[in-house]
mmCIF file with all atom_site columns, C-alpha atoms in Angstrom:
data_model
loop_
_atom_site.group_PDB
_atom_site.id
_atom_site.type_symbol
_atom_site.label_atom_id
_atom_site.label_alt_id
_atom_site.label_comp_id
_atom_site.label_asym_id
_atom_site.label_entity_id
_atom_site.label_seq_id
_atom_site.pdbx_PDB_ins_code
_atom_site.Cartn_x
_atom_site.Cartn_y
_atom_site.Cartn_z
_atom_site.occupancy
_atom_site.B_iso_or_equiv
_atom_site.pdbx_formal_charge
_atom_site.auth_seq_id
_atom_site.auth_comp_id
_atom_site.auth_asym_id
_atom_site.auth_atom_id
_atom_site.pdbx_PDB_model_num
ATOM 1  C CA . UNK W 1 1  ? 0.000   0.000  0.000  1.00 46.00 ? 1  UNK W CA 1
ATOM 2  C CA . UNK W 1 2  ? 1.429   3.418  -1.052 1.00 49.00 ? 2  UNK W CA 1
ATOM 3  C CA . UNK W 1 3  ? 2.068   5.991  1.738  1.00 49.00 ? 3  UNK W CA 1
ATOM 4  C CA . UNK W 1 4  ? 0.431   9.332  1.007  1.00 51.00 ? 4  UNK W CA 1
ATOM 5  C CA . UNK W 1 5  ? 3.286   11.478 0.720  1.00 51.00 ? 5  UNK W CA 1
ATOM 6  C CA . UNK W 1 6  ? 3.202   15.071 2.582  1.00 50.00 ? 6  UNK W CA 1
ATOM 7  C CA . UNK W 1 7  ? 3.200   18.048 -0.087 1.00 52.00 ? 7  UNK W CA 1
ATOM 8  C CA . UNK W 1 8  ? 2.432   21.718 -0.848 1.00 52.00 ? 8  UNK W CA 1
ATOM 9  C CA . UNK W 1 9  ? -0.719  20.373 -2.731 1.00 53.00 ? 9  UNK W CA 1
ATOM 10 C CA . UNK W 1 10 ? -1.532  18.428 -0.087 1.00 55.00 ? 10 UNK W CA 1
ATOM 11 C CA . UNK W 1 11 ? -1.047  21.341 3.054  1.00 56.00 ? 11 UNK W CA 1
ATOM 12 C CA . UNK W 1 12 ? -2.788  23.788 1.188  1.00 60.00 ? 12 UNK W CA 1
ATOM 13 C CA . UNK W 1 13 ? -6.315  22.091 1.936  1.00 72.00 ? 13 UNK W CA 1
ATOM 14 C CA . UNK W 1 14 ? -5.630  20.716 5.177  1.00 83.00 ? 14 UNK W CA 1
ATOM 15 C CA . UNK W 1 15 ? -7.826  21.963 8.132  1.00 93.00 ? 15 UNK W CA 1
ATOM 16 C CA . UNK W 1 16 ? -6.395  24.970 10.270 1.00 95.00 ? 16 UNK W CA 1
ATOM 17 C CA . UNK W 1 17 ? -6.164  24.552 13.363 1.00 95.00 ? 17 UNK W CA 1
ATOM 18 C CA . UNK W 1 18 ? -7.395  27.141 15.841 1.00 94.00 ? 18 UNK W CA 1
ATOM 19 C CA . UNK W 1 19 ? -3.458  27.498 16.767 1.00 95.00 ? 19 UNK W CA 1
ATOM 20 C CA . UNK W 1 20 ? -2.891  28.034 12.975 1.00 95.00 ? 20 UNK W CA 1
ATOM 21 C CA . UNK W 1 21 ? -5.451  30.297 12.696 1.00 93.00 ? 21 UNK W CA 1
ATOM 22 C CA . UNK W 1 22 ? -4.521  32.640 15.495 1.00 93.00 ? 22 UNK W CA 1
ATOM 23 C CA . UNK W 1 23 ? -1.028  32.465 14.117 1.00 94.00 ? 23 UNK W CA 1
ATOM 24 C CA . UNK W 1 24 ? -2.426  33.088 10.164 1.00 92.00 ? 24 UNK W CA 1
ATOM 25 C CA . UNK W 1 25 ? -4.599  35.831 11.723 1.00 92.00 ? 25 UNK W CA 1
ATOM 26 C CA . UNK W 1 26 ? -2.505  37.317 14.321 1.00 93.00 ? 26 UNK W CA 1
ATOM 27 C CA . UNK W 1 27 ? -5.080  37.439 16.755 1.00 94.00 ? 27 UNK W CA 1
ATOM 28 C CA . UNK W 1 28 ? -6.082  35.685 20.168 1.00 94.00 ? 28 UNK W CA 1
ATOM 29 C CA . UNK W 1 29 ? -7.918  32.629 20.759 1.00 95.00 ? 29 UNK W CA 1
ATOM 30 C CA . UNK W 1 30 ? -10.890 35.084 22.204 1.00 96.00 ? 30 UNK W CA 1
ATOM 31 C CA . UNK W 1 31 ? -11.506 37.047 18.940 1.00 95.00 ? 31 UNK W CA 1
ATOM 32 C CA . UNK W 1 32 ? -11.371 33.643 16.441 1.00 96.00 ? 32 UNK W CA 1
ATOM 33 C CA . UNK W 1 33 ? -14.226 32.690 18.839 1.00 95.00 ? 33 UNK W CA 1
ATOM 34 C CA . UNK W 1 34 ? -16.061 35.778 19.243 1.00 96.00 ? 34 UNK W CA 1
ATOM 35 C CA . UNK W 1 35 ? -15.841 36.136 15.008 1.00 96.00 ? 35 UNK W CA 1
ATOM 36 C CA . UNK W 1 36 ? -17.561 32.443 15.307 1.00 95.00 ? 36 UNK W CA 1
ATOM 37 C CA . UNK W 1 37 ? -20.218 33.478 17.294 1.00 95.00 ? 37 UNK W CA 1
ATOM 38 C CA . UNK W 1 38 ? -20.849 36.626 16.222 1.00 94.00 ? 38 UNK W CA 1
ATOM 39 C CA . UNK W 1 39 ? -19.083 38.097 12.693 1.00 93.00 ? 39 UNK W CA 1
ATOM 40 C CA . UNK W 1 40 ? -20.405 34.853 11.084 1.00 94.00 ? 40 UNK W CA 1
ATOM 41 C CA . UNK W 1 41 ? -16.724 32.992 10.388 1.00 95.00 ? 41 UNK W CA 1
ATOM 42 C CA . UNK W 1 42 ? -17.024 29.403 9.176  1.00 95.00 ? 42 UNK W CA 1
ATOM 43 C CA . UNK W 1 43 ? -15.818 26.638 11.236 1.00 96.00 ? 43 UNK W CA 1
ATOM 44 C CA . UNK W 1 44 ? -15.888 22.854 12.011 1.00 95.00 ? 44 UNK W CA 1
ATOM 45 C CA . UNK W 1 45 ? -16.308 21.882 15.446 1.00 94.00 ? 45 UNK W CA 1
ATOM 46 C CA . UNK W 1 46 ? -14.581 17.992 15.417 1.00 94.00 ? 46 UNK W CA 1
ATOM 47 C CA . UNK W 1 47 ? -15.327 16.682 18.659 1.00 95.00 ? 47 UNK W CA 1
ATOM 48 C CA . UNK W 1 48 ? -13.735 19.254 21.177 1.00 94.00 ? 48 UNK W CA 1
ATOM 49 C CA . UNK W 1 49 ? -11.599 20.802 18.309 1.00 94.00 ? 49 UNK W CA 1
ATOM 50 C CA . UNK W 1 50 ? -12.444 23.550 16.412 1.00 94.00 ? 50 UNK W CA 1
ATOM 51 C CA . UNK W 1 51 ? -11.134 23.681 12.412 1.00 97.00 ? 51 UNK W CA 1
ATOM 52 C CA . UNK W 1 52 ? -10.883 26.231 9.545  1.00 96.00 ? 52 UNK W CA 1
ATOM 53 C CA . UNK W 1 53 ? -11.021 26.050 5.909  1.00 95.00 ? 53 UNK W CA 1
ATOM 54 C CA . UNK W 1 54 ? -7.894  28.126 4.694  1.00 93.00 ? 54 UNK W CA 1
ATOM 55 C CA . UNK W 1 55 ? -10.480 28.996 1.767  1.00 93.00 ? 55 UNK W CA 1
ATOM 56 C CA . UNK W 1 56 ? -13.383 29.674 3.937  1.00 94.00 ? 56 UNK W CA 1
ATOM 57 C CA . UNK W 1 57 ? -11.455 32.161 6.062  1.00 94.00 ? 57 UNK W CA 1
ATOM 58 C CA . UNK W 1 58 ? -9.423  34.142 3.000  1.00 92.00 ? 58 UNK W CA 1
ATOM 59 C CA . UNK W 1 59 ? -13.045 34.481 1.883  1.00 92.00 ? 59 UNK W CA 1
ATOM 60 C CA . UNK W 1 60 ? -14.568 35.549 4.852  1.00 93.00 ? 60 UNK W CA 1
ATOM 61 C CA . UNK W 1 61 ? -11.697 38.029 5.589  1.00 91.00 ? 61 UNK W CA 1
ATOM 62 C CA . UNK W 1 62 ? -12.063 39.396 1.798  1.00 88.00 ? 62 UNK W CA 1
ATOM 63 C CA . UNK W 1 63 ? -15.307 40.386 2.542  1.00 86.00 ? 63 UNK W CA 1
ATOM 64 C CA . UNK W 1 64 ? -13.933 43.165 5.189  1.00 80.00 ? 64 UNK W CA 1
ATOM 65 C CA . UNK W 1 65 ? -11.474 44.658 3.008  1.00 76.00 ? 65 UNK W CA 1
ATOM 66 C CA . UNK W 1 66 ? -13.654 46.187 0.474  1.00 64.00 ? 66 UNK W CA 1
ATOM 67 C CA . UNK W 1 67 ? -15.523 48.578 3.421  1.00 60.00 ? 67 UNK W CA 1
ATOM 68 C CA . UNK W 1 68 ? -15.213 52.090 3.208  1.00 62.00 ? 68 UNK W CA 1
ATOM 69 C CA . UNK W 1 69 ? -12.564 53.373 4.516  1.00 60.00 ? 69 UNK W CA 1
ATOM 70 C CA . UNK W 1 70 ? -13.200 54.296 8.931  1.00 57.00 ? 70 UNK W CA 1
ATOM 71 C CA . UNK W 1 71 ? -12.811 57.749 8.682  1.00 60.00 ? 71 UNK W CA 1
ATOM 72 C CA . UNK W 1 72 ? -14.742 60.015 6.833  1.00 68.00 ? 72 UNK W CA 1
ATOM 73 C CA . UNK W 1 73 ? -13.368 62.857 4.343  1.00 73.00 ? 73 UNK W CA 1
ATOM 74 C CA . UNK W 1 74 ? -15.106 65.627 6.281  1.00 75.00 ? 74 UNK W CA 1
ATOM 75 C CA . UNK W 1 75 ? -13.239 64.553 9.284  1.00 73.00 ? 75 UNK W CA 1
ATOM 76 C CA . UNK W 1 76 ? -9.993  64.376 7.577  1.00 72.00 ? 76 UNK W CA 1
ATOM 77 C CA . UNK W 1 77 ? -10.241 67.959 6.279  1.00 77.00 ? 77 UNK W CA 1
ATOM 78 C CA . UNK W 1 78 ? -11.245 69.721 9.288  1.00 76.00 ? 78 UNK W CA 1
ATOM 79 C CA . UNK W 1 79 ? -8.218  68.011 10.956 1.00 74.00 ? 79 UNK W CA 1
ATOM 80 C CA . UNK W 1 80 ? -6.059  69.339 8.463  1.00 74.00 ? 80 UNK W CA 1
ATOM 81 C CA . UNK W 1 81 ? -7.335  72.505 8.430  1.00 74.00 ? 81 UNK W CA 1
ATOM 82 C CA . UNK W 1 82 ? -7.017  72.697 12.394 1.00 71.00 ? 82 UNK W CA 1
ATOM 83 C CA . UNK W 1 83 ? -3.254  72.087 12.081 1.00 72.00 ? 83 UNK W CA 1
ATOM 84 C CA . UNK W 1 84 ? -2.570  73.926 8.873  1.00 74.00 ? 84 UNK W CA 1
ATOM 85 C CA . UNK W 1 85 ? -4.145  76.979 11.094 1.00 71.00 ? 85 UNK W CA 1
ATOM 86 C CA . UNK W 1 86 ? -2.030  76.012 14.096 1.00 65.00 ? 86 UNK W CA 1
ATOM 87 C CA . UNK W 1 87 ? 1.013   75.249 12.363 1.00 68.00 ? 87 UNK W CA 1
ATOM 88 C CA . UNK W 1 88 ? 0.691   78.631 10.214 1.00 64.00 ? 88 UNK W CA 1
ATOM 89 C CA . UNK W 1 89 ? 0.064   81.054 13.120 1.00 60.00 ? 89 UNK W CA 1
ATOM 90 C CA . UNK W 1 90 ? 3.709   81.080 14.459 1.00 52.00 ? 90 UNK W CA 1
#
């Protein structure tokens, strides 16, 4: 019986692991699980282990980066006028 060997094809599709995840991420263990509960992130729950789709999460954190932008322009350009007027009275 051939052994499966261990490959790039064959890591890219494994299951994360929530250790993997907050390492992928860089976040703690207490925001993957509050994004579970709350911001809607897919996961497996395996028994007593909780696992990630690579896929599923690239996906889920894709959807986040297309928001507008925090701040607002109107805030931005009072702010700059403040200093320019601050800046310009000495």
């Amino acid at each position: 019986m051939p052994s499966r060997m261990l490959c790039k094809d064959n890591m890219e599709d494994r299951l994360l692991s929530i250790e993997d995840l907050i390492l992928y991420l860089g976040v703690n263990r207490e925001t993957v699980y509050k994004w579970v509960n709350e911001k809607g992130l897919s996961a497996l729950k395996i028994g007593r282990l909780w696992k990630f789709r690579k896929a599923d999460v690239e996906k889920w954190v894709d959807q986040f980066a297309h928001k507008k932008p925090f701040a607002d322009k109107k805030k931005l350009q009072r702010a700059a006028e403040y200093l320019i007027n601050h800046l310009t009275k000495e």
